[in-house]
Amino acid sequence: MSNNSHIIVALDYADEKSALALVNQLEPDSCRLKVGKEMFTRLGPQFVEKLTSKDFDVFLDLKFHDIPNTVAGACAAACDLGVWMVNVHASGGRRMMEAAREEIEKSSHKPSLIAVTILTSLDTDDIHEIGYQGSPAENVYNLASLTNQSGLDGVVCSPKEVEHLRSSLPNDFLLVTPGIRPAGSMADDQRRTMTPAEAIKAGSSYLVMGRPITQADDPMEVLVSTEAGIAEI
Ligand code: C5P
């Protein structure tokens, strides 16, 4: 099955029935699915297996952050689950990221391995309180560079950070961006959004989209029209 889609649909639901009601309206070669901490904690690996058995690529968004040995074990479990992408916190450090990379390399099924740099919910005061110096943007750049040096495939970042990161990191380094809103749609609680075409033009590799798709009357229509808008760039 070939999947050229740029869109990762965020499955942010509190129960399986609602999530599957959406999934059953989607085609596996038209998008990918993101399963985060809420759904995974409620429904467990069986839910992920249900999605992979329907041929969907799954981004397991659990943001592992622990000692290297523990994160490596969690990554091995993600490989066994057959997910397409998995992530860790870059602030876990080089040895932790390298241990994750090595573990994935041992597997016959190798998901993409990406890192979270600075959570976009943190502002300058927040990061200083934790002990970081400088601006969030400087720390995002430093942690993205460390992620690249540690052999990972990319980072999750705000679409506003893409242009700078794309200009200073390898062309094939994945930049996965949430905070995406099609032109004219509601911003919800996202503050600094970009349209899908703007984000791809700036250098995003994949777009994480939740509510513009999950709340749509016709989710497939939003996927198809969004990809068509991107193809016009
Ligand atoms: O509904 P919406 O498109 O805003 O969903 C975006 C998804 O991306 C959610 O799952 C949210 O948790 C996630 N996310 C985000 N901003 C970040 C990191 C992740 O919106 N900085």
PDB file of C-alpha atoms and ligand atoms in Angstrom:
ATOM      1  CA  MET A   1       0.000   0.000   0.000  1.00  0.00           C
ATOM      2  CA  SER A   2       1.435   3.402  -0.870  1.00  0.00           C
ATOM      3  CA  ASN A   3       0.707   6.343   1.351  1.00  0.00           C
ATOM      4  CA  ASN A   4       1.825   9.757   0.164  1.00  0.00           C
ATOM      5  CA  SER A   5      -0.371  11.670   2.571  1.00  0.00           C
ATOM      6  CA  HIS A   6       1.058  14.579   4.555  1.00  0.00           C
ATOM      7  CA  ILE A   7      -1.670  14.421   7.168  1.00  0.00           C
ATOM      8  CA  ILE A   8      -1.578  12.701  10.550  1.00  0.00           C
ATOM      9  CA  VAL A   9      -5.040  12.717  12.134  1.00  0.00           C
ATOM     10  CA  ALA A  10      -4.913  13.219  15.935  1.00  0.00           C
ATOM     11  CA  LEU A  11      -7.325  10.727  17.503  1.00  0.00           C
ATOM     12  CA  ASP A  12      -8.150  12.745  20.619  1.00  0.00           C
ATOM     13  CA  TYR A  13     -11.149  10.836  21.942  1.00  0.00           C
ATOM     14  CA  ALA A  14     -12.091   9.603  25.412  1.00  0.00           C
ATOM     15  CA  ASP A  15     -13.597   6.338  24.179  1.00  0.00           C
ATOM     16  CA  GLU A  16     -13.010   3.705  21.520  1.00  0.00           C
ATOM     17  CA  LYS A  17     -16.474   3.884  19.977  1.00  0.00           C
ATOM     18  CA  SER A  18     -16.115   7.571  19.064  1.00  0.00           C
ATOM     19  CA  ALA A  19     -12.591   7.041  17.740  1.00  0.00           C
ATOM     20  CA  LEU A  20     -13.623   4.090  15.563  1.00  0.00           C
ATOM     21  CA  ALA A  21     -16.655   6.000  14.269  1.00  0.00           C
ATOM     22  CA  LEU A  22     -14.158   8.456  12.753  1.00  0.00           C
ATOM     23  CA  VAL A  23     -11.583   5.853  11.706  1.00  0.00           C
ATOM     24  CA  ASN A  24     -14.270   3.896   9.819  1.00  0.00           C
ATOM     25  CA  GLN A  25     -14.851   6.977   7.646  1.00  0.00           C
ATOM     26  CA  LEU A  26     -11.155   7.277   6.695  1.00  0.00           C
ATOM     27  CA  GLU A  27      -9.069   5.483   4.064  1.00  0.00           C
ATOM     28  CA  PRO A  28      -5.703   4.097   5.276  1.00  0.00           C
ATOM     29  CA  ASP A  29      -3.852   5.429   2.224  1.00  0.00           C
ATOM     30  CA  SER A  30      -5.244   8.968   2.676  1.00  0.00           C
ATOM     31  CA  CYS A  31      -3.851   9.767   6.119  1.00  0.00           C
ATOM     32  CA  ARG A  32      -2.038   8.455   9.165  1.00  0.00           C
ATOM     33  CA  LEU A  33      -3.351   8.264  12.733  1.00  0.00           C
ATOM     34  CA  LYS A  34      -1.865   9.642  15.954  1.00  0.00           C
ATOM     35  CA  VAL A  35      -2.591   7.834  19.208  1.00  0.00           C
ATOM     36  CA  GLY A  36      -1.604   9.818  22.287  1.00  0.00           C
ATOM     37  CA  LYS A  37      -1.416   9.315  26.032  1.00  0.00           C
ATOM     38  CA  GLU A  38      -5.145   9.556  26.739  1.00  0.00           C
ATOM     39  CA  MET A  39      -6.299   6.904  24.273  1.00  0.00           C
ATOM     40  CA  PHE A  40      -3.325   4.653  24.906  1.00  0.00           C
ATOM     41  CA  THR A  41      -3.816   4.785  28.676  1.00  0.00           C
ATOM     42  CA  ARG A  42      -7.535   4.060  28.341  1.00  0.00           C
ATOM     43  CA  LEU A  43      -7.457   1.456  25.585  1.00  0.00           C
ATOM     44  CA  GLY A  44      -3.927   0.028  25.562  1.00  0.00           C
ATOM     45  CA  PRO A  45      -1.897  -1.625  22.808  1.00  0.00           C
ATOM     46  CA  GLN A  46      -4.939  -3.595  21.607  1.00  0.00           C
ATOM     47  CA  PHE A  47      -6.406  -0.366  20.277  1.00  0.00           C
ATOM     48  CA  VAL A  48      -3.223   0.379  18.316  1.00  0.00           C
ATOM     49  CA  GLU A  49      -3.298  -3.173  16.929  1.00  0.00           C
ATOM     50  CA  LYS A  50      -6.892  -2.620  15.843  1.00  0.00           C
ATOM     51  CA  LEU A  51      -5.754   0.389  13.792  1.00  0.00           C
ATOM     52  CA  THR A  52      -2.707  -1.336  12.277  1.00  0.00           C
ATOM     53  CA  SER A  53      -4.843  -4.358  11.388  1.00  0.00           C
ATOM     54  CA  LYS A  54      -7.004  -1.959   9.346  1.00  0.00           C
ATOM     55  CA  ASP A  55      -3.759  -1.006   7.492  1.00  0.00           C
ATOM     56  CA  PHE A  56      -3.405   2.437   9.082  1.00  0.00           C
ATOM     57  CA  ASP A  57       0.040   3.883   9.784  1.00  0.00           C
ATOM     58  CA  VAL A  58       0.071   4.790  13.488  1.00  0.00           C
ATOM     59  CA  PHE A  59       2.140   7.513  15.149  1.00  0.00           C
ATOM     60  CA  LEU A  60       2.441   6.400  18.790  1.00  0.00           C
ATOM     61  CA  ASP A  61       2.711   9.802  20.495  1.00  0.00           C
ATOM     62  CA  LEU A  62       3.770   8.770  24.012  1.00  0.00           C
ATOM     63  CA  LYS A  63       6.817  11.087  24.278  1.00  0.00           C
ATOM     64  CA  PHE A  64       9.055   8.652  26.146  1.00  0.00           C
ATOM     65  CA  HIS A  65      11.369  10.341  28.701  1.00  0.00           C
ATOM     66  CA  ASP A  66      13.279   8.108  31.106  1.00  0.00           C
ATOM     67  CA  ILE A  67      16.693   6.489  31.595  1.00  0.00           C
ATOM     68  CA  PRO A  68      18.202   5.119  28.343  1.00  0.00           C
ATOM     69  CA  ASN A  69      17.538   1.452  29.154  1.00  0.00           C
ATOM     70  CA  THR A  70      13.872   2.056  29.926  1.00  0.00           C
ATOM     71  CA  VAL A  71      13.264   4.185  26.840  1.00  0.00           C
ATOM     72  CA  ALA A  72      15.021   1.576  24.679  1.00  0.00           C
ATOM     73  CA  GLY A  73      12.665  -1.077  26.079  1.00  0.00           C
ATOM     74  CA  ALA A  74       9.625   1.082  25.377  1.00  0.00           C
ATOM     75  CA  CYS A  75      10.855   1.603  21.800  1.00  0.00           C
ATOM     76  CA  ALA A  76      11.292  -2.158  21.363  1.00  0.00           C
ATOM     77  CA  ALA A  77       7.661  -2.580  22.467  1.00  0.00           C
ATOM     78  CA  ALA A  78       6.582   0.078  19.941  1.00  0.00           C
ATOM     79  CA  CYS A  79       8.439  -1.809  17.180  1.00  0.00           C
ATOM     80  CA  ASP A  80       6.662  -5.030  18.184  1.00  0.00           C
ATOM     81  CA  LEU A  81       3.322  -3.184  17.972  1.00  0.00           C
ATOM     82  CA  GLY A  82       4.103  -2.336  14.349  1.00  0.00           C
ATOM     83  CA  VAL A  83       3.716   1.434  14.641  1.00  0.00           C
ATOM     84  CA  TRP A  84       4.898   3.749  11.855  1.00  0.00           C
ATOM     85  CA  MET A  85       6.317   6.515  14.078  1.00  0.00           C
ATOM     86  CA  VAL A  86       7.227   6.870  17.755  1.00  0.00           C
ATOM     87  CA  ASN A  87       8.638   9.754  19.810  1.00  0.00           C
ATOM     88  CA  VAL A  88      10.777  10.642  22.819  1.00  0.00           C
ATOM     89  CA  HIS A  89      11.687  13.885  24.639  1.00  0.00           C
ATOM     90  CA  ALA A  90      14.963  15.346  23.336  1.00  0.00           C
ATOM     91  CA  SER A  91      15.625  16.654  26.874  1.00  0.00           C
ATOM     92  CA  GLY A  92      16.196  13.007  27.868  1.00  0.00           C
ATOM     93  CA  GLY A  93      19.626  13.627  26.363  1.00  0.00           C
ATOM     94  CA  ARG A  94      21.978  12.155  23.793  1.00  0.00           C
ATOM     95  CA  ARG A  95      22.509   8.776  25.477  1.00  0.00           C
ATOM     96  CA  MET A  96      18.776   8.250  25.861  1.00  0.00           C
ATOM     97  CA  MET A  97      18.099   9.136  22.211  1.00  0.00           C
ATOM     98  CA  GLU A  98      20.991   6.970  20.981  1.00  0.00           C
ATOM     99  CA  ALA A  99      19.703   4.028  23.033  1.00  0.00           C
ATOM    100  CA  ALA A 100      16.262   4.472  21.425  1.00  0.00           C
ATOM    101  CA  ARG A 101      17.850   4.638  17.937  1.00  0.00           C
ATOM    102  CA  GLU A 102      19.973   1.501  18.548  1.00  0.00           C
ATOM    103  CA  GLU A 103      16.976  -0.463  19.777  1.00  0.00           C
ATOM    104  CA  ILE A 104      14.910   0.456  16.734  1.00  0.00           C
ATOM    105  CA  GLU A 105      17.790  -0.500  14.426  1.00  0.00           C
ATOM    106  CA  LYS A 106      17.707  -4.018  15.918  1.00  0.00           C
ATOM    107  CA  SER A 107      14.099  -4.484  14.902  1.00  0.00           C
ATOM    108  CA  SER A 108      12.973  -5.896  11.564  1.00  0.00           C
ATOM    109  CA  HIS A 109      10.200  -3.277  11.624  1.00  0.00           C
ATOM    110  CA  LYS A 110      11.703   0.211  12.017  1.00  0.00           C
ATOM    111  CA  PRO A 111       9.318   3.034  12.866  1.00  0.00           C
ATOM    112  CA  SER A 112      10.465   6.625  12.325  1.00  0.00           C
ATOM    113  CA  LEU A 113      11.886   7.969  15.579  1.00  0.00           C
ATOM    114  CA  ILE A 114      11.335  11.633  16.328  1.00  0.00           C
ATOM    115  CA  ALA A 115      11.744  13.888  19.375  1.00  0.00           C
ATOM    116  CA  VAL A 116       9.822  16.629  21.139  1.00  0.00           C
ATOM    117  CA  THR A 117      12.066  19.656  21.788  1.00  0.00           C
ATOM    118  CA  ILE A 118      10.372  22.305  23.969  1.00  0.00           C
ATOM    119  CA  LEU A 119       6.642  21.806  24.544  1.00  0.00           C
ATOM    120  CA  THR A 120       4.807  24.676  22.852  1.00  0.00           C
ATOM    121  CA  SER A 121       2.779  25.146  26.041  1.00  0.00           C
ATOM    122  CA  LEU A 122       5.939  26.506  27.749  1.00  0.00           C
ATOM    123  CA  ASP A 123       6.831  30.207  27.481  1.00  0.00           C
ATOM    124  CA  THR A 124      10.104  31.957  28.338  1.00  0.00           C
ATOM    125  CA  ASP A 125       9.299  32.274  32.058  1.00  0.00           C
ATOM    126  CA  ASP A 126       8.335  28.595  32.253  1.00  0.00           C
ATOM    127  CA  ILE A 127      11.577  27.352  30.702  1.00  0.00           C
ATOM    128  CA  HIS A 128      13.675  29.664  32.898  1.00  0.00           C
ATOM    129  CA  GLU A 129      11.863  28.316  35.956  1.00  0.00           C
ATOM    130  CA  ILE A 130      12.863  24.783  34.934  1.00  0.00           C
ATOM    131  CA  GLY A 131      16.470  25.935  34.550  1.00  0.00           C
ATOM    132  CA  TYR A 132      16.863  26.507  30.802  1.00  0.00           C
ATOM    133  CA  GLN A 133      18.523  29.726  29.625  1.00  0.00           C
ATOM    134  CA  GLY A 134      17.721  31.748  26.507  1.00  0.00           C
ATOM    135  CA  SER A 135      14.512  31.841  24.501  1.00  0.00           C
ATOM    136  CA  PRO A 136      12.233  28.900  23.675  1.00  0.00           C
ATOM    137  CA  ALA A 137      13.303  29.282  20.006  1.00  0.00           C
ATOM    138  CA  GLU A 138      17.016  28.969  20.896  1.00  0.00           C
ATOM    139  CA  ASN A 139      16.320  25.885  22.987  1.00  0.00           C
ATOM    140  CA  VAL A 140      14.177  24.342  20.240  1.00  0.00           C
ATOM    141  CA  TYR A 141      17.057  24.825  17.822  1.00  0.00           C
ATOM    142  CA  ASN A 142      19.663  23.369  20.236  1.00  0.00           C
ATOM    143  CA  LEU A 143      17.521  20.336  21.049  1.00  0.00           C
ATOM    144  CA  ALA A 144      16.636  19.752  17.379  1.00  0.00           C
ATOM    145  CA  SER A 145      20.379  19.799  16.526  1.00  0.00           C
ATOM    146  CA  LEU A 146      21.076  17.334  19.357  1.00  0.00           C
ATOM    147  CA  THR A 147      18.252  15.142  18.055  1.00  0.00           C
ATOM    148  CA  ASN A 148      19.849  15.111  14.616  1.00  0.00           C
ATOM    149  CA  GLN A 149      23.331  14.385  16.032  1.00  0.00           C
ATOM    150  CA  SER A 150      21.841  11.501  18.060  1.00  0.00           C
ATOM    151  CA  GLY A 151      20.690   9.856  14.826  1.00  0.00           C
ATOM    152  CA  LEU A 152      16.951  10.419  15.119  1.00  0.00           C
ATOM    153  CA  ASP A 153      14.753  11.042  12.091  1.00  0.00           C
ATOM    154  CA  GLY A 154      13.223  14.366  13.080  1.00  0.00           C
ATOM    155  CA  VAL A 155      11.329  16.499  15.597  1.00  0.00           C
ATOM    156  CA  VAL A 156       7.829  17.642  16.407  1.00  0.00           C
ATOM    157  CA  CYS A 157       7.725  21.441  16.220  1.00  0.00           C
ATOM    158  CA  SER A 158       5.484  24.446  15.838  1.00  0.00           C
ATOM    159  CA  PRO A 159       4.880  25.466  12.206  1.00  0.00           C
ATOM    160  CA  LYS A 160       6.391  28.850  13.115  1.00  0.00           C
ATOM    161  CA  GLU A 161       9.702  27.107  13.864  1.00  0.00           C
ATOM    162  CA  VAL A 162       9.849  25.146  10.618  1.00  0.00           C
ATOM    163  CA  GLU A 163      11.537  27.707   8.389  1.00  0.00           C
ATOM    164  CA  HIS A 164      14.517  28.197  10.708  1.00  0.00           C
ATOM    165  CA  LEU A 165      14.918  24.470  11.427  1.00  0.00           C
ATOM    166  CA  ARG A 166      14.578  23.508   7.755  1.00  0.00           C
ATOM    167  CA  SER A 167      17.318  25.964   6.767  1.00  0.00           C
ATOM    168  CA  SER A 168      19.785  24.558   9.295  1.00  0.00           C
ATOM    169  CA  LEU A 169      19.055  20.811   9.391  1.00  0.00           C
ATOM    170  CA  PRO A 170      19.351  18.151   6.655  1.00  0.00           C
ATOM    171  CA  ASN A 171      16.662  18.115   3.955  1.00  0.00           C
ATOM    172  CA  ASP A 172      15.455  14.670   4.971  1.00  0.00           C
ATOM    173  CA  PHE A 173      15.146  15.559   8.697  1.00  0.00           C
ATOM    174  CA  LEU A 174      11.433  15.175   9.491  1.00  0.00           C
ATOM    175  CA  LEU A 175       9.565  18.225  10.814  1.00  0.00           C
ATOM    176  CA  VAL A 176       6.163  17.156  12.141  1.00  0.00           C
ATOM    177  CA  THR A 177       3.881  20.070  12.912  1.00  0.00           C
ATOM    178  CA  PRO A 178       0.629  20.418  14.851  1.00  0.00           C
ATOM    179  CA  GLY A 179      -1.139  23.817  15.078  1.00  0.00           C
ATOM    180  CA  ILE A 180      -2.518  23.473  11.533  1.00  0.00           C
ATOM    181  CA  ARG A 181      -5.806  25.034  10.473  1.00  0.00           C
ATOM    182  CA  PRO A 182      -7.230  25.097   6.918  1.00  0.00           C
ATOM    183  CA  ALA A 183      -7.952  28.667   5.766  1.00  0.00           C
ATOM    184  CA  GLY A 184     -11.193  29.915   7.295  1.00  0.00           C
ATOM    185  CA  SER A 185     -11.517  27.188   9.948  1.00  0.00           C
ATOM    186  CA  MET A 186     -11.719  27.728  13.734  1.00  0.00           C
ATOM    187  CA  ALA A 187      -8.436  28.152  15.630  1.00  0.00           C
ATOM    188  CA  ASP A 188      -9.950  26.408  18.723  1.00  0.00           C
ATOM    189  CA  ASP A 189      -7.344  26.707  21.512  1.00  0.00           C
ATOM    190  CA  GLN A 190      -4.376  26.857  19.110  1.00  0.00           C
ATOM    191  CA  ARG A 191      -2.725  30.283  19.191  1.00  0.00           C
ATOM    192  CA  ARG A 192      -0.252  30.532  16.322  1.00  0.00           C
ATOM    193  CA  THR A 193      -1.586  28.465  13.461  1.00  0.00           C
ATOM    194  CA  MET A 194      -0.623  28.009   9.800  1.00  0.00           C
ATOM    195  CA  THR A 195      -2.647  26.621   6.922  1.00  0.00           C
ATOM    196  CA  PRO A 196      -1.576  23.215   5.543  1.00  0.00           C
ATOM    197  CA  ALA A 197      -0.144  24.768   2.377  1.00  0.00           C
ATOM    198  CA  GLU A 198       1.795  27.425   4.318  1.00  0.00           C
ATOM    199  CA  ALA A 199       3.306  24.811   6.637  1.00  0.00           C
ATOM    200  CA  ILE A 200       4.349  22.494   3.786  1.00  0.00           C
ATOM    201  CA  LYS A 201       5.760  25.443   1.851  1.00  0.00           C
ATOM    202  CA  ALA A 202       7.816  26.434   4.920  1.00  0.00           C
ATOM    203  CA  GLY A 203       9.259  22.911   5.060  1.00  0.00           C
ATOM    204  CA  SER A 204       6.955  20.739   7.201  1.00  0.00           C
ATOM    205  CA  SER A 205       7.135  17.027   6.404  1.00  0.00           C
ATOM    206  CA  TYR A 206       3.867  15.979   8.070  1.00  0.00           C
ATOM    207  CA  LEU A 207       0.923  17.935   9.474  1.00  0.00           C
ATOM    208  CA  VAL A 208      -0.834  16.819  12.665  1.00  0.00           C
ATOM    209  CA  MET A 209      -4.506  17.789  12.384  1.00  0.00           C
ATOM    210  CA  GLY A 210      -7.153  17.008  14.960  1.00  0.00           C
ATOM    211  CA  ARG A 211     -10.385  18.946  15.236  1.00  0.00           C
ATOM    212  CA  PRO A 212     -10.533  20.303  11.658  1.00  0.00           C
ATOM    213  CA  ILE A 213     -10.911  16.632  10.637  1.00  0.00           C
ATOM    214  CA  THR A 214     -12.399  14.913  13.694  1.00  0.00           C
ATOM    215  CA  GLN A 215     -15.211  17.495  14.029  1.00  0.00           C
ATOM    216  CA  ALA A 216     -15.945  17.757  10.296  1.00  0.00           C
ATOM    217  CA  ASP A 217     -19.240  16.561   8.806  1.00  0.00           C
ATOM    218  CA  ASP A 218     -17.240  14.826   6.065  1.00  0.00           C
ATOM    219  CA  PRO A 219     -13.695  14.037   7.320  1.00  0.00           C
ATOM    220  CA  MET A 220     -12.589  12.393   4.036  1.00  0.00           C
ATOM    221  CA  GLU A 221     -13.616  15.496   2.126  1.00  0.00           C
ATOM    222  CA  VAL A 222     -11.386  17.632   4.407  1.00  0.00           C
ATOM    223  CA  LEU A 223      -8.475  15.212   3.864  1.00  0.00           C
ATOM    224  CA  VAL A 224      -8.909  15.181   0.094  1.00  0.00           C
ATOM    225  CA  SER A 225      -9.318  18.957  -0.220  1.00  0.00           C
ATOM    226  CA  THR A 226      -6.352  19.591   2.100  1.00  0.00           C
ATOM    227  CA  GLU A 227      -4.083  17.342   0.015  1.00  0.00           C
ATOM    228  CA  ALA A 228      -5.370  19.021  -3.144  1.00  0.00           C
ATOM    229  CA  GLY A 229      -4.444  22.430  -1.672  1.00  0.00           C
ATOM    230  CA  ILE A 230      -0.953  21.143  -0.854  1.00  0.00           C
ATOM    231  CA  ALA A 231      -0.529  19.695  -4.363  1.00  0.00           C
ATOM    232  CA  GLU A 232      -1.151  23.148  -5.825  1.00  0.00           C
ATOM    233  CA  ILE A 233       1.921  24.647  -4.113  1.00  0.00           C
TER     234      ILE A 233
HETATM  235  O1  C5P B   1      -7.335  19.543  17.248  1.00  0.00           O
HETATM  236  P1  C5P B   1      -5.942  20.002  16.912  1.00  0.00           P
HETATM  237  O2  C5P B   1      -5.662  20.066  15.427  1.00  0.00           O
HETATM  238  O3  C5P B   1      -5.590  21.292  17.623  1.00  0.00           O
HETATM  239  O4  C5P B   1      -5.018  18.843  17.500  1.00  0.00           O
HETATM  240  C1  C5P B   1      -3.626  18.940  17.475  1.00  0.00           C
HETATM  241  C2  C5P B   1      -3.000  17.724  18.065  1.00  0.00           C
HETATM  242  O5  C5P B   1      -1.595  17.955  18.150  1.00  0.00           O
HETATM  243  C3  C5P B   1      -3.446  17.368  19.493  1.00  0.00           C
HETATM  244  O6  C5P B   1      -3.352  15.937  19.637  1.00  0.00           O
HETATM  245  C4  C5P B   1      -2.425  18.055  20.351  1.00  0.00           C
HETATM  246  O7  C5P B   1      -2.245  17.428  21.598  1.00  0.00           O
HETATM  247  C5  C5P B   1      -1.164  17.902  19.498  1.00  0.00           C
HETATM  248  N1  C5P B   1      -0.132  18.901  19.761  1.00  0.00           N
HETATM  249  C6  C5P B   1      -0.350  20.252  19.634  1.00  0.00           C
HETATM  250  N2  C5P B   1       0.666  21.139  19.871  1.00  0.00           N
HETATM  251  C7  C5P B   1       1.863  20.682  20.230  1.00  0.00           C
HETATM  252  C8  C5P B   1       2.109  19.323  20.350  1.00  0.00           C
HETATM  253  C9  C5P B   1       1.066  18.435  20.093  1.00  0.00           C
HETATM  254  O8  C5P B   1      -1.436  20.680  19.288  1.00  0.00           O
HETATM  255  N3  C5P B   1       2.835  21.542  20.417  1.00  0.00           N
END
